[in-house]
Structure formats: structure tokens, C-alpha cells
Coordinates of C-alpha atoms in Angstrom, one line a residue:
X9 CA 240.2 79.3 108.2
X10 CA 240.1 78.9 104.4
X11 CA 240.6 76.1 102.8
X12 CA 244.7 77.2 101.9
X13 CA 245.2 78.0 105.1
X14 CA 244.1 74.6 106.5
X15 CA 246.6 72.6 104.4
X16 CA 249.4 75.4 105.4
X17 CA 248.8 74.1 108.6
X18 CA 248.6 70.5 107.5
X19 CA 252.1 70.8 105.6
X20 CA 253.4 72.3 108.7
X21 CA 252.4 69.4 110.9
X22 CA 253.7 66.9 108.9
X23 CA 256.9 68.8 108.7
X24 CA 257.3 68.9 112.2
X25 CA 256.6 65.2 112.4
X26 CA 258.9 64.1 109.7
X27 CA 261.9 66.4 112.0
X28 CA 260.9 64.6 115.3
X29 CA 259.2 67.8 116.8
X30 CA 255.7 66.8 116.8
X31 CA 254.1 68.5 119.9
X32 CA 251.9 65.7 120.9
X33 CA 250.9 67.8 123.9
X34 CA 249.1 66.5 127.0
X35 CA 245.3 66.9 127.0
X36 CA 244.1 68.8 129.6
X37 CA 240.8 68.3 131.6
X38 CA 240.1 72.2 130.6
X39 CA 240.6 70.9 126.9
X40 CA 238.6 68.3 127.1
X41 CA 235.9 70.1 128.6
X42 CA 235.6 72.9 126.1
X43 CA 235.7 70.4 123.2
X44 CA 232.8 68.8 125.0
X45 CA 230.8 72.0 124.1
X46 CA 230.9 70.9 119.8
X47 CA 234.2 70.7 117.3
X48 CA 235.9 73.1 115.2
X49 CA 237.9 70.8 113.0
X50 CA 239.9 73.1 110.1
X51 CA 240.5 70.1 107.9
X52 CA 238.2 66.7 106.8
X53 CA 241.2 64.2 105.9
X54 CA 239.1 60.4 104.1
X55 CA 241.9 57.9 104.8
X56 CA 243.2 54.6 104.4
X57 CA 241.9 52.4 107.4
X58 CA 245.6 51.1 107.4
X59 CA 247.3 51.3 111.3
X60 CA 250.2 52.4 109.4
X61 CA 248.9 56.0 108.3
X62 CA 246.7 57.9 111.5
X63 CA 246.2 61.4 110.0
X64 CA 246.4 63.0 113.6
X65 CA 250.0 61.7 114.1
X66 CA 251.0 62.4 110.4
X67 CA 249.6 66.2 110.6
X68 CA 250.6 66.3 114.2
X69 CA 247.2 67.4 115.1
X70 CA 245.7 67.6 118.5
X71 CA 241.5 66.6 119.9
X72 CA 239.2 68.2 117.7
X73 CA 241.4 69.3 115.2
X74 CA 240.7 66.7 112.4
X75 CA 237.4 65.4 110.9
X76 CA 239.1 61.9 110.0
X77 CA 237.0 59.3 107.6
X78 CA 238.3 56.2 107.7
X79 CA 238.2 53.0 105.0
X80 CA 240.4 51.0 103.3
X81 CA 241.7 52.2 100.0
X82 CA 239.6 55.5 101.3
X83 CA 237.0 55.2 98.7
X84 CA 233.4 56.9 98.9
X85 CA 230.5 55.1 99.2
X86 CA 226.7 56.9 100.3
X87 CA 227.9 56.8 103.5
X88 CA 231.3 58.3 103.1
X89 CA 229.6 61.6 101.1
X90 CA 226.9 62.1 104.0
X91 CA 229.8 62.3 106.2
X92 CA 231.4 64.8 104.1
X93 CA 228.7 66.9 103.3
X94 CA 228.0 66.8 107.1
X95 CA 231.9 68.1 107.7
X96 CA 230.8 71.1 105.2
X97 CA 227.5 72.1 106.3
X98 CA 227.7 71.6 110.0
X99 CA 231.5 71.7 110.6
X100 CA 232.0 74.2 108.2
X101 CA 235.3 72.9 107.4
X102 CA 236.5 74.2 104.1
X103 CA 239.9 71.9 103.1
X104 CA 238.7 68.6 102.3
X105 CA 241.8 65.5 101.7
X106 CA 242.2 62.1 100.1
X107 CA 244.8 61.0 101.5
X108 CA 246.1 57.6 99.7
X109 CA 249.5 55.7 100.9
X110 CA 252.2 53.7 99.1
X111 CA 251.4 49.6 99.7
X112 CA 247.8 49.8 99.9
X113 CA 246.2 46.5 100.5
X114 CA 243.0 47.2 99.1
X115 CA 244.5 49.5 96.1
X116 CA 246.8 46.0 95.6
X117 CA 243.8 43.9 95.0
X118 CA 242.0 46.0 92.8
X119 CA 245.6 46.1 90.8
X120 CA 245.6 42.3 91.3
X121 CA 241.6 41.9 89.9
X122 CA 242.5 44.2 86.8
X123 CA 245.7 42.6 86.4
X124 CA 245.2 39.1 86.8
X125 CA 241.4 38.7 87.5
X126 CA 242.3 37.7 91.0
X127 CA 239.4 37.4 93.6
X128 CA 239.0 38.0 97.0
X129 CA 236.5 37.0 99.4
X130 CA 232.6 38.5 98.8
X131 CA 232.7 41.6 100.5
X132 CA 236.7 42.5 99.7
X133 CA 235.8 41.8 96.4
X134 CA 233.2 44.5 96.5
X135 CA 235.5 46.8 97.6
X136 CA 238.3 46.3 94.7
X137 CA 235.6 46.4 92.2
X138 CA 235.5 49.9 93.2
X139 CA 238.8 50.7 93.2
X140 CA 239.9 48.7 89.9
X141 CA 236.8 51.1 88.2
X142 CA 239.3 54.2 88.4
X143 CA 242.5 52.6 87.7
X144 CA 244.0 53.5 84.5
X145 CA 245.2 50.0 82.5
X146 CA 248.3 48.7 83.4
X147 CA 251.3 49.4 81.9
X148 CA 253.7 46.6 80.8
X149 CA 257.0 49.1 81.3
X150 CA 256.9 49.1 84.2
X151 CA 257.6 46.8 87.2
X152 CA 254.9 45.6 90.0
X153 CA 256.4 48.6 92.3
X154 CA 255.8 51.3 89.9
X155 CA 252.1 49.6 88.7
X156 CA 251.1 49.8 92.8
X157 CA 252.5 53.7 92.9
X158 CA 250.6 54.6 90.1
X159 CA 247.7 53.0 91.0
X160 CA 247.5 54.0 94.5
X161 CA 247.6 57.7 92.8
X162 CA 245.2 56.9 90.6
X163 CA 243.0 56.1 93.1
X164 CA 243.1 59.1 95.2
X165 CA 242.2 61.1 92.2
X166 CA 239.5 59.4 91.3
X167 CA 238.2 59.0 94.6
X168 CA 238.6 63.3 94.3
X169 CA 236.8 62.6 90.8
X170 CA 233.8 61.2 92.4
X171 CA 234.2 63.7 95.4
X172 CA 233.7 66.4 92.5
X173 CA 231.0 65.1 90.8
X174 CA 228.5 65.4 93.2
X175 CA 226.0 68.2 93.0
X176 CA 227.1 69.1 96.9
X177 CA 230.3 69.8 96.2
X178 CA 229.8 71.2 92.8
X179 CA 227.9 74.1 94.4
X180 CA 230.7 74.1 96.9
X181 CA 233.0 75.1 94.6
X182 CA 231.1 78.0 92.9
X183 CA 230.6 79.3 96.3
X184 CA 234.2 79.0 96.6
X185 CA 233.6 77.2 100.2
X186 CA 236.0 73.9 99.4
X187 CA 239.2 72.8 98.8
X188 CA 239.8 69.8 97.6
X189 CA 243.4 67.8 97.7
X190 CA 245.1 64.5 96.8
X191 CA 247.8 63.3 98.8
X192 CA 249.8 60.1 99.2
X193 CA 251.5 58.9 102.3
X194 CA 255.6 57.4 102.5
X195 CA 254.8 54.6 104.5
X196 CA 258.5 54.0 105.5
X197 CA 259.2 57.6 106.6
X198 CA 255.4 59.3 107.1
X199 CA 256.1 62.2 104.5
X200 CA 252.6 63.5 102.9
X201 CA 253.0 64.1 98.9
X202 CA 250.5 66.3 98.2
X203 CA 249.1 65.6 94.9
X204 CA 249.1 69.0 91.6

């Protein structure tokens, strides 16, 4: 499956979630069994760690469908590209998604330390540090709604930014073996924006 193909299908899930005709099917023991055997995921999705946004429901994906990464305000880190580059070389999954979501926690208090110079606790801290680094500066026209959505999209490009910039997926790309996408999640209805 190439990488277009994977986020055809992706689009199509999340369409079939927003119309209340996920499929959500029953797992099988035969299912189970064969996906026992090794996983064919067709799309890596980095995520939000927020309850709120579970790529399998939003993409209406079944067992083995998804390589989902996990953290809050779904930055990389070391471990976060050796996870990746495992999806690519050993799951030979060619789409690759940052998938951001409106009200971000952690993309709040990195808005919050630019902003304001708010602090959080050590480690939280650590985390908006990295975050606040790709935010563009805040602009006074607009209200504290329109600051977050900006800077929640902000943040999935540059998380793609940093994504990009590594020699991995730089030689990805020549080979034509990776698509990359931005995407933001409607927390209030679960419709996926998929970023130009």
C-alpha cells in the first residue's frame, strides 16, 4: 500500500466514524491468531496521549491495522524516531501522521511558558520547553482560542519539521518510500483536518 493510499483509507475511516457507521467488528480467535504470526500495519499515526483522541476509533481501524505512538503534545524525542524508523524498516509502512488535536494540554503550557513564562512541574516543564521551541510568537489580534489553534498547528508541523530533518527520513523521501502528514483532531465532534 503506498503511502496515498494509506491516508485514502484513513479519510475513509474517519468518515465513516464522523456518520455513525464505524464497523468496530468483533475480533475473531482466527484474527487474533493470524495477527499473532507479525503486523502489517498500513499507517504509523504519533499522537496525543490525550483519552480524548484514540487513533483506532477516529480512523475506525481494526487489530494490527495502526502503528500508534503515543505522547502528550505528540512530540519526538530519541525514542519516538527509533520507533519510527522501526515502523519504516521493519513494518514497512509507508504513510507516516502527526496527528495534533484542538485543547491540547501540553500544547497549552508551552503557549502558557512563551506567553506568560508560566512553569510547570520538572519534568512537564521539559516537555513544554519542547513544544514552546516551534511555536511561532504570539499574536496579540487574536484571542486565547485562536492563540491555542494556531499553536496546536504549529506544533504538528514542526514536530513534521523535526520528523524531516533527520537523515532516515531524508533518504526516505528520495527513495520515495514515505509520506508524511499533519493532521489535527475536532475534539468535540472527532473530525481529522488534515493539514496542506
Amino acid at each position: 500500500m503506498t503511502g496515498l493510499e494509506a491516508l485514502a483509507r484513513l479519510r475513509e475511516g474517519n468518515d465513516r466514524f464522523l456518520r455513525g457507521e464505524a464497523r468496530f467488528p468483533t475480533l475473531q480467535k482466527e484474527v487474533l491468531a493470524e495477527l499473532a504470526k507479525g503486523q502489517r500495519p498500513f499507517a504509523t499515526i504519533l499522537g496525543c496521549s490525550d483519552s480524548r483522541v484514540p487513533p483506532e476509533l477516529l480512523f475506525d481501524a481494526g487489530f494490527g491495522q495502526l502503528f500508534v505512538i503515543r505522547v502528550a503534545g505528540n512530540v519526538v524525542s530519541p525514542e519516538i524516531f527509533g520507533t519510527m524508523q522501526y515502523a519504516a524498516v521493519h513494518l514497512e509502512t509507508n504513510l507516516f501522521v502527526v496527528l495534533g488535536h484542538d485543547e491540547c494540554g501540553a500544547v497549552k503550557a508551552a503557549l502558557a511558558t512563551k506567553t506568560h513564562g508560566h512553569r510547570e512541574r520538572e519534568r512537564i516543564q521539559a516537555l513544554a520547553d519542547t513544544i514552546a521551541a516551534g511555536l511561532p510568537d504570539p499574536d496579540p489580534t487574536l484571542d486565547q482560542g485562536a492563540q491555542l489553534t494556531r499553536a496546536v498547528e504549529a506544533n504538528v508541523r514542526a514536530m513534521m519539521g523535526r520528523v524531516l530533518e533527520t537523515p532516515e527520513a531524508q533518504a526516505r523521501l528520495r527513495e520515495g518510500k514515505i509520506h508524511l502528514v499533519g493532521a489535527v483532531v475536532a475534539i468535540t465532534t472527532g473530525q481529522v483536518r488534515f493539514l496542506e
